[in-house]
Coordinates of C-alpha atoms in Angstrom, one line a residue:
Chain A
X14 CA 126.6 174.6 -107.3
X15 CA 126.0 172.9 -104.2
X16 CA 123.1 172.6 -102.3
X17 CA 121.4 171.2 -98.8
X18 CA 117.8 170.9 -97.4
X19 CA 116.7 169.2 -94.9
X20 CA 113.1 168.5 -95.5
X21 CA 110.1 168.3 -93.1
X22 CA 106.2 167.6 -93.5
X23 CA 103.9 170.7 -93.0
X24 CA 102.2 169.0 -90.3
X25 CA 105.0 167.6 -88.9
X26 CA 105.0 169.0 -84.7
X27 CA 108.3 170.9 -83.9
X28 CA 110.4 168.3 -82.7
X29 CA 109.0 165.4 -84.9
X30 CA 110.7 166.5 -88.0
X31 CA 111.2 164.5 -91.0
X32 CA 114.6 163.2 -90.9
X33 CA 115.1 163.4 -95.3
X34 CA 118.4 165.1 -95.9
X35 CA 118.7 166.1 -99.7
X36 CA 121.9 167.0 -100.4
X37 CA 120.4 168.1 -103.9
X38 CA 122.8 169.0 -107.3
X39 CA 125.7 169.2 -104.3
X40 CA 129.2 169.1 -106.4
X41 CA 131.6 167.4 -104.1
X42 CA 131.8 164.5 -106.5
X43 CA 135.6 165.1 -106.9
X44 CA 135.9 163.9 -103.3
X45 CA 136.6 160.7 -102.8
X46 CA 135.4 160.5 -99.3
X47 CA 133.1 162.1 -96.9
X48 CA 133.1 162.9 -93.5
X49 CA 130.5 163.3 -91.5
X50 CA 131.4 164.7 -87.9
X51 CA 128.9 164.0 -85.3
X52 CA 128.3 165.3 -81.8
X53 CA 126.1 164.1 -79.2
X54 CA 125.8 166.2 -76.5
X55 CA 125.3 165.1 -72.8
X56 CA 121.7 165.2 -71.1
X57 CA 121.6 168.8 -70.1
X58 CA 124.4 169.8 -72.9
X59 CA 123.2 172.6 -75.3
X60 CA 125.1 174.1 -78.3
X61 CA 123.7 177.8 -77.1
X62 CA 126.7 177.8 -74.9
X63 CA 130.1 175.9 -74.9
X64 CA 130.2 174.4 -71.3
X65 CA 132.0 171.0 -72.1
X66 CA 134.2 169.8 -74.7
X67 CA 131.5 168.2 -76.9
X68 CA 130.4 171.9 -77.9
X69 CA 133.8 173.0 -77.7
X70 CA 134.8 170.7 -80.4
X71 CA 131.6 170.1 -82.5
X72 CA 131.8 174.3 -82.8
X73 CA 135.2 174.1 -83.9
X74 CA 135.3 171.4 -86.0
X75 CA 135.3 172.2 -89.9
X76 CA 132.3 171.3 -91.6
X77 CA 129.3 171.7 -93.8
X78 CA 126.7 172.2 -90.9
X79 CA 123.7 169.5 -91.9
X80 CA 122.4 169.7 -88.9
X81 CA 122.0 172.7 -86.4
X82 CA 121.3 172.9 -82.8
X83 CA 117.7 172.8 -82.3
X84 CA 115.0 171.7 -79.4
X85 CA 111.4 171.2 -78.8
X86 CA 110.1 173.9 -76.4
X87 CA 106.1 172.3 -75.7
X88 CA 104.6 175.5 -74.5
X89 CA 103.4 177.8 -76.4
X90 CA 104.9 181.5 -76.4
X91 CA 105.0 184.8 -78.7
X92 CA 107.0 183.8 -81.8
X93 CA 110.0 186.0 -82.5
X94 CA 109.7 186.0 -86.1
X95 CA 106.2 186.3 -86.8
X96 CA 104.6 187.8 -83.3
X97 CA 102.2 184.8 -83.2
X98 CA 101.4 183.2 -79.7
X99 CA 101.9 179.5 -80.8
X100 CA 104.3 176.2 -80.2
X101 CA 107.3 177.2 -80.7
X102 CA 110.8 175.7 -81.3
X103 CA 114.0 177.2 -79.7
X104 CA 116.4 177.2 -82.8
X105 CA 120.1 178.1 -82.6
X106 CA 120.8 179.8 -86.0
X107 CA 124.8 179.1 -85.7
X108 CA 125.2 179.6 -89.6
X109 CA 124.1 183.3 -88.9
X110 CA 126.6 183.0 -85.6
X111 CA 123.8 183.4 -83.1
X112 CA 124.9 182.1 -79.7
X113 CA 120.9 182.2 -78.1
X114 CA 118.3 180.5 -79.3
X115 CA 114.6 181.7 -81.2
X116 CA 111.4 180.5 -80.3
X117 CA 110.0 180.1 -83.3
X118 CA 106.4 178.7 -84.8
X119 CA 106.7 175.9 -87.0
X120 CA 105.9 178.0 -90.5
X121 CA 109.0 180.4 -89.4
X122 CA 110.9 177.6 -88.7
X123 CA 110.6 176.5 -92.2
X124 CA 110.9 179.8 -93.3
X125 CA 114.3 180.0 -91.5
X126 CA 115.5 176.6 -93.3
X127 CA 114.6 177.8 -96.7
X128 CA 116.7 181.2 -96.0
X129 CA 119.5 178.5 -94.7
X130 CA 119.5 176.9 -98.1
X131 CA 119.1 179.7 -99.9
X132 CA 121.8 181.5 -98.1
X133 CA 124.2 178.3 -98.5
X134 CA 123.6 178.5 -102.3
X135 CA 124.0 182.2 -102.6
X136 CA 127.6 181.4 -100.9
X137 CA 128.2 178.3 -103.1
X138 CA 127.7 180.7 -106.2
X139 CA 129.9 183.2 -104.8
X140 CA 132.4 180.6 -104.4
X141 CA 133.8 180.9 -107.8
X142 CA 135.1 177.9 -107.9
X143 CA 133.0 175.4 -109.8
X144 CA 135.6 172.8 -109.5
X145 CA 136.2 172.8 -105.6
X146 CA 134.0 170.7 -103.7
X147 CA 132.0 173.3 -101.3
X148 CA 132.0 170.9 -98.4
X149 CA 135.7 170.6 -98.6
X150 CA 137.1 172.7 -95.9
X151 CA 140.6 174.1 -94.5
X152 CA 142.4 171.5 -92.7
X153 CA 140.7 168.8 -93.9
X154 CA 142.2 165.8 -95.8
X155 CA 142.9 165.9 -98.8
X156 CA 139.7 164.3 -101.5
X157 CA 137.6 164.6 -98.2
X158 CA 134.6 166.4 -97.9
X159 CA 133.8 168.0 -94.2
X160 CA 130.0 167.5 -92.4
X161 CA 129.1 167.7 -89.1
X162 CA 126.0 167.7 -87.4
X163 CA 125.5 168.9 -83.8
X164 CA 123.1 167.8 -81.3
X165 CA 121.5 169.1 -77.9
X166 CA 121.0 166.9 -75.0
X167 CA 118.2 165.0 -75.1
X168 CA 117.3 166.4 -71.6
X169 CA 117.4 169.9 -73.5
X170 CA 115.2 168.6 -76.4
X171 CA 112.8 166.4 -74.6
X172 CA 113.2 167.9 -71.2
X173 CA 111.7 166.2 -68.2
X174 CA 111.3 162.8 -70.4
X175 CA 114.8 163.1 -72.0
X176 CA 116.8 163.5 -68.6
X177 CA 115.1 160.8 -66.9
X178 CA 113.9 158.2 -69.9
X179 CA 116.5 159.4 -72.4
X180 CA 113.7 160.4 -74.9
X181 CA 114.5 162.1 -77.6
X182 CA 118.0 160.3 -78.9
X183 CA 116.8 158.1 -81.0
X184 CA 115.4 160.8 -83.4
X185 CA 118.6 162.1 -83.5
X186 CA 120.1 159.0 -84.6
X187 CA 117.5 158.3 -87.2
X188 CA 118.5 162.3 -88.7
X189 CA 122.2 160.6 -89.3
X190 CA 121.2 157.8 -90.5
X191 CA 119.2 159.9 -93.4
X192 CA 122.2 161.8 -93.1
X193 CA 124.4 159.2 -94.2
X194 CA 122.3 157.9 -96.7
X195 CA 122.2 161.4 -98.8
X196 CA 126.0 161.4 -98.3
X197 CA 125.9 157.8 -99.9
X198 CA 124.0 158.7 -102.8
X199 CA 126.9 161.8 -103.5
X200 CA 130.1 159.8 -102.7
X201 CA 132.0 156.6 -103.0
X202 CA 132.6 156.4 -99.1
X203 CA 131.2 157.9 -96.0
X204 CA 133.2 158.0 -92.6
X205 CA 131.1 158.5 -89.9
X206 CA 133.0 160.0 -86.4
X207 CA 131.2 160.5 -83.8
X208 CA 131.6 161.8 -80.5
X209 CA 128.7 161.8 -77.7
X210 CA 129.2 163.0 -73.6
X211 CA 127.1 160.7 -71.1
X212 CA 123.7 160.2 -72.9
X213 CA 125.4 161.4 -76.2
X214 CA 127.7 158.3 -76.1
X215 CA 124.5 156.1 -75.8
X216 CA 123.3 158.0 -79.0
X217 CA 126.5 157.0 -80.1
X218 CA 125.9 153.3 -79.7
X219 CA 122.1 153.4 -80.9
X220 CA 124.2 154.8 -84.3
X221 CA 126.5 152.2 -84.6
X222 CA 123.2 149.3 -84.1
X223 CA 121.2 152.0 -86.5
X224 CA 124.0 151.7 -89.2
X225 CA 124.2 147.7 -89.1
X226 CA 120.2 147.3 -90.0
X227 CA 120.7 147.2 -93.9
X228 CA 116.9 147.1 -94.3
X229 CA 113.4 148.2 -93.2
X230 CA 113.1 146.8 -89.7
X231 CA 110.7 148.7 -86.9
X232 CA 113.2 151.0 -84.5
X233 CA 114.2 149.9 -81.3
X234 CA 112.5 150.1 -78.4
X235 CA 114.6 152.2 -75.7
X236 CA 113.1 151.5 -72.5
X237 CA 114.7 152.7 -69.4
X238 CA 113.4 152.0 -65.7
Chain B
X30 CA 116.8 153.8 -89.0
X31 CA 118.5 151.5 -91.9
X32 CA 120.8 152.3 -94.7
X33 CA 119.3 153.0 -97.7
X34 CA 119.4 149.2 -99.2
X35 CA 120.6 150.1 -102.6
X36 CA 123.7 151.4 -100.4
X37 CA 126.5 149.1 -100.1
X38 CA 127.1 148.9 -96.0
X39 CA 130.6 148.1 -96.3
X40 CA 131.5 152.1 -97.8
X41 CA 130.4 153.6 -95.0
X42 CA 132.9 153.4 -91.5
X43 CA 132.1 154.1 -88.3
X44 CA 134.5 155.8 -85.4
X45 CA 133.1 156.5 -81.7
X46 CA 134.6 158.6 -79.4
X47 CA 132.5 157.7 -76.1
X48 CA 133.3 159.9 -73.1
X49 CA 131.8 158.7 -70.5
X50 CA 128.8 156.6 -71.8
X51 CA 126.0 156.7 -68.7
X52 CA 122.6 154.9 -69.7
X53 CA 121.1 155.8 -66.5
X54 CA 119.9 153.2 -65.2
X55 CA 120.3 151.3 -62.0
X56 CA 122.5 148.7 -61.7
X57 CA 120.4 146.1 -60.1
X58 CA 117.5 147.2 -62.8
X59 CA 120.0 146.3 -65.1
X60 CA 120.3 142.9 -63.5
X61 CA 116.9 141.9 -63.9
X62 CA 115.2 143.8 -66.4
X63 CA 117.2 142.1 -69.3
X64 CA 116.9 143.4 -73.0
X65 CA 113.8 146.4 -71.5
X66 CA 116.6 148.2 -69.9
X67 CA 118.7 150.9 -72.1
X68 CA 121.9 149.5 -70.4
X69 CA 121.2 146.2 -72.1
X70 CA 120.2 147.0 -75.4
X71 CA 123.4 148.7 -76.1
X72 CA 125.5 146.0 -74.5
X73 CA 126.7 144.4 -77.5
X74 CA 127.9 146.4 -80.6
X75 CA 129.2 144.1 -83.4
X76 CA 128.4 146.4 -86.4
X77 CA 130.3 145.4 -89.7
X78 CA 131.5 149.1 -90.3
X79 CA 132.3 150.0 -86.1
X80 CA 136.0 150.8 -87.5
X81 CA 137.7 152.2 -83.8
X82 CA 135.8 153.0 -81.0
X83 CA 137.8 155.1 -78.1
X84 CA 135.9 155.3 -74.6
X85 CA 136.9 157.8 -71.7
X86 CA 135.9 156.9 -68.7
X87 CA 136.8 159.1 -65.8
X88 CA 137.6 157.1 -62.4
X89 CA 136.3 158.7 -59.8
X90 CA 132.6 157.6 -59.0
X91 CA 129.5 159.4 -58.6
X92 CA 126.7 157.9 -55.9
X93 CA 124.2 155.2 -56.6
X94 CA 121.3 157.5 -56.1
X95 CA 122.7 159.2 -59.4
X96 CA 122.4 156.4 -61.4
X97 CA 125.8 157.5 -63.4
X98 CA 127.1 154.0 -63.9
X99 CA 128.8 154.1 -67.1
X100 CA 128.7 151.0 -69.9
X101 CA 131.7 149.1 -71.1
X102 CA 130.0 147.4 -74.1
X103 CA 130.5 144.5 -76.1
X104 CA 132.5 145.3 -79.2
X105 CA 132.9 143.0 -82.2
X106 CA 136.2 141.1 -82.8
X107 CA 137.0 143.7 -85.9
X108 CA 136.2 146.5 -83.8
X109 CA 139.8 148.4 -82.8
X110 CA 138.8 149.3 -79.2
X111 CA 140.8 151.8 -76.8
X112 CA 139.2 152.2 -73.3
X113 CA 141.0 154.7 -71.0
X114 CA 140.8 155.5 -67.5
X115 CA 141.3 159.6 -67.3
X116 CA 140.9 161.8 -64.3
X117 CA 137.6 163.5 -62.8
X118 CA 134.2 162.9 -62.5
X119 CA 131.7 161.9 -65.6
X120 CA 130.6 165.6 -66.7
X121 CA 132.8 167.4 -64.6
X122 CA 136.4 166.2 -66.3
X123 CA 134.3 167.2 -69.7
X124 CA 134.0 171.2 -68.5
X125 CA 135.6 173.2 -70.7
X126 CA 135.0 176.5 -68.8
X127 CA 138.1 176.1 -66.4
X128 CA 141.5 174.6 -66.7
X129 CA 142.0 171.6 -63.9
X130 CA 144.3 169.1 -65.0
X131 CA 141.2 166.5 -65.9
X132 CA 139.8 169.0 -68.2
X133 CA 143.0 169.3 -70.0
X134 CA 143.9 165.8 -70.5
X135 CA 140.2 164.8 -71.4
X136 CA 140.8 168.0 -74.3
X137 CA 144.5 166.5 -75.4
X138 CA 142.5 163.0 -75.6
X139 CA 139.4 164.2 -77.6
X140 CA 141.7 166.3 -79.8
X141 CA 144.3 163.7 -80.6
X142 CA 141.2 160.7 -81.0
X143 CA 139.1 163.7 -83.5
X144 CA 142.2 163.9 -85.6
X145 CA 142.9 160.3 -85.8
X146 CA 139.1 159.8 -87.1
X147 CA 139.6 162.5 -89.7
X148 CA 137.6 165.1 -88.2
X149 CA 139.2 168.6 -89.1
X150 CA 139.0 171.2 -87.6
X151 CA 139.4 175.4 -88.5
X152 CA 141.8 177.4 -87.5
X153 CA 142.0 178.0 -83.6
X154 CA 140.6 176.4 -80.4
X155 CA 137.8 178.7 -79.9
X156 CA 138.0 179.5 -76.9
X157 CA 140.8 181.4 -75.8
X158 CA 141.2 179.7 -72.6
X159 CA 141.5 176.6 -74.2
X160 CA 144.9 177.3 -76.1
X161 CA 146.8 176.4 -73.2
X162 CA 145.3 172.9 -73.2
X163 CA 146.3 171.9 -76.5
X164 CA 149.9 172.1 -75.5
X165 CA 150.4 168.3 -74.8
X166 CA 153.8 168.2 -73.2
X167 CA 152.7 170.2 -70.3
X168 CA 149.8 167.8 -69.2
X169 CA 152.2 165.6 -69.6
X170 CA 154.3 167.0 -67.0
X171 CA 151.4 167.0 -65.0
X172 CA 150.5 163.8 -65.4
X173 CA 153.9 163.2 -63.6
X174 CA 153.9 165.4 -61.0
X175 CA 150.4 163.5 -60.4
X176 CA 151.4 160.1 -60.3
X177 CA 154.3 161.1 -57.9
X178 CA 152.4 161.0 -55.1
X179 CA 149.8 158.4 -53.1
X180 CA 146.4 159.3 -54.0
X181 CA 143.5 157.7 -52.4
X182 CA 142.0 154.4 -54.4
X183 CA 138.9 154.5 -55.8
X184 CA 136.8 152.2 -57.8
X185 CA 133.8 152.6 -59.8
X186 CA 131.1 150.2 -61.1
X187 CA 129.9 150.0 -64.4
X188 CA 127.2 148.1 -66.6
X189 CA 128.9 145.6 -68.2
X190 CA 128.2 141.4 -69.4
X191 CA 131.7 140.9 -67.9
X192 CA 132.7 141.4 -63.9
X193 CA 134.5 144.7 -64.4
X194 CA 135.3 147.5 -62.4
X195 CA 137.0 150.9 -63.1
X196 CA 139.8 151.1 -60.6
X197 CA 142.4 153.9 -59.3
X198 CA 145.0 153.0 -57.4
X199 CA 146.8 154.5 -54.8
X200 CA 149.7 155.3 -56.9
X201 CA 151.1 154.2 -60.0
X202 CA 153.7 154.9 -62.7
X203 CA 152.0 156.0 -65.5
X204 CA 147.9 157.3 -65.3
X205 CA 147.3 155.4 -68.0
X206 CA 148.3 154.2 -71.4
X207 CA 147.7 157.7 -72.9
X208 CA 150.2 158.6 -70.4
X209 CA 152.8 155.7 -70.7
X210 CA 152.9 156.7 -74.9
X211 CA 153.3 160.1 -74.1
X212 CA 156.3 159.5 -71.7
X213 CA 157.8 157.3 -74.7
X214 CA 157.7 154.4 -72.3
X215 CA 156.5 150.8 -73.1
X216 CA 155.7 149.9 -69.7
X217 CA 154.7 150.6 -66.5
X218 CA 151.6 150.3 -63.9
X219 CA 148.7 152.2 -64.5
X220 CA 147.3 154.3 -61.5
X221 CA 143.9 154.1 -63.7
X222 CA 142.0 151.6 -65.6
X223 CA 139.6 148.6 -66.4
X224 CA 140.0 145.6 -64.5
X225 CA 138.1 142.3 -63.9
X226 CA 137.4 141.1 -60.4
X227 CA 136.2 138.3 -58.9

């Protein structure tokens, strides 16, 4: 059985999530590779719609989905799940298909990842196969495992700050880069593609400096004037 | 952001695909502000496991006042680097919600580069629409028709350590290497791409 959780602090705020990626008891150790599939969107790019070719192709590529669509929305509003006027997050639930995102409170919002996982399992187990690497996906190559992770904008996550200071990218960075590490711990080789528009290409080169620093360091600074 | 350190560095590799790359910044910011600007910090890119990078830039240029000046960065010397000039303007040759020839050729690009990397995908484009862009020999065709005639030159600047410019010419045989493969030629001028000036 294979399984996936991305896990985040209680306290953390929506937005400032805990980057951990446990890919837990996941089988996928007859693969001999993984790929992780990664798409930046540009500035005002959002995965709630398919405008440009980034969401085009990050939607049809074959994956594991480690990462969904999700952005920080800073005021607070009625919570769809639970009623409650609070923060919320606008979440794109693309493993249920959902096109428009929910403004959820934080506690739904883990809610809604536990029900992920749990929903991911419950389709693992119903798999049948104990053999075949879950991740593994049609059209892939062969002892490959599929991932892919999709990204908003960073004006869509960080909104006034992210369009004109591109704030907000390098979290998503850091969320591959745990990313990579779980899928490091599960297999003998990780390819990384990734694919960014505008802003999501500069994401793209923050990843390839964040994957050359082999230890602690602080993060980089991204100033922009 | 590191690797986890008991992780060896050299399994993991790296592919880019870079359309358009825009730091936003201004480029005389860029000149002075040294390593505080975003432009800067991402000029150079030597990381060990940076595999292939592929960078679309399309030629024709936004204004200053939109501070769209793209990067042409620094790769390292192991680093397998393919920089193409394509048609359109940054976001707009990205659209994927109508069918102009820049659109189609920036698809056929992204597709073919995904592939290359690895990345699969399932089953059909999924957009309707977008099944006619997948069909390669036809934006080929257009690419010729295209190049048949005198367009008007443009040139674009870009953030960059070297004195590079993205240039379209008025006319050309081939748009750009894409093109020239996709012909089955081996040579040819280039109505589009990356050169140094003075």
């Amino acid at each position: 059985m294979s399984s996936l959780s991305s896990s985040s602090s209680g306290s953390s705020a929506p937005g400032d999530l805990d980057p951990d990626v446990d890919l837990g008891d996941s089988p996928g150790n007859s693969a001999e590779r993984a790929v992780l599939s990664v798409f930046f969107g540009g500035t005002s790019s959002s995965f709630s719609n398919t405008n440009t070719h980034v969401e085009l192709f990050g939607r049809w590529a074959s994956g594991f989905v480690v990462h969904v669509s999700e952005f920080e929305n800073r005021a607070s509003r009625e919570c769809t799940e639970c009623g409650r006027v609070a923060p919320v997050t606008s979440v794109t639930l693309s493993y249920l298909a959902e096109t428009r995102p929910r403004s959820v409170c934080s506690p739904c919002l883990e809610e809604l990842r536990a029900k992920k996982l749990r929903m991911i399992m419950t389709q693992q187990a119903e798999g049948a196969d104990d053999d075949a690497p879950l991740e593994e996906s049609s059209g892939g190559a062969e002892g490959t495992a599929s991932f892919k992770m999709l990204f908003d904008g960073c004006g869509v996550t960080n909104g006034l700050m992210g369009t004109l200071f591109a704030v907000g990218l390098a979290p998503q960075v850091t969320r591959v880069v745990a990313a990579v590490n779980a899928l490091l711990a599960k297999f003998p080789a990780v390819t990384v593609n990734a694919m960014g528009l505008s802003r999501g290409g500069m994401a793209c080169l923050m990843l390839a400096h964040a994957l050359q620093v082999t230890q602690h360091s602080n993060n980089h600074l991204f100033l922009l004037f | 952001m590191f690797i986890s350190q008991g992780a060896d560095a050299s399994r993991v590799a790296l592919n880019l695909l870079l359309f358009d790359p825009v730091p936003g910044n201004s480029l005389t910011n860029a000149a002075v502000s040294g390593r505080l600007c975003f432009a800067n910090q991402c000029m150079h890119v030597d990381c060990a496991c940076l595999a292939r990078v592929v960078a679309l830039y399309p030629h024709e240029p936004l204004p200053d006042a939109a501070f769209h000046a793209p990067i042409i960065p620094r790769y390292g010397a192991h680093t397998q680097v393919v920089q193409e000039v394509i048609l359109g303007c940054h976001q707009g040759a990205c659209w994927s919600t109508t069918e102009s020839l820049a659109q189609r050729l920036s698809f056929c690009h992204i597709h073919e580069t995904l592939l290359s990397f690895g990345t699969a995908f399932e089953g059909a484009p999924p957009v309707d629409l977008t099944r006619k862009r997948v069909d390669k020999r036809q934006v080929i065709a257009d690419l010729n028709a295209y190049c048949s005639k005198k367009r008007t030159p443009t040139s674009r600047r870009v953030h960059c350590d070297r004195s590079v410019e993205i240039l379209a010419r008025e006319s050309g045989t081939h748009l750009n290497r894409w093109h020239m493969v996709g012909n089955g030629d081996s040579e040819g001028q280039f109505l589009c791409e990356i050169v140094e000036t003075t």
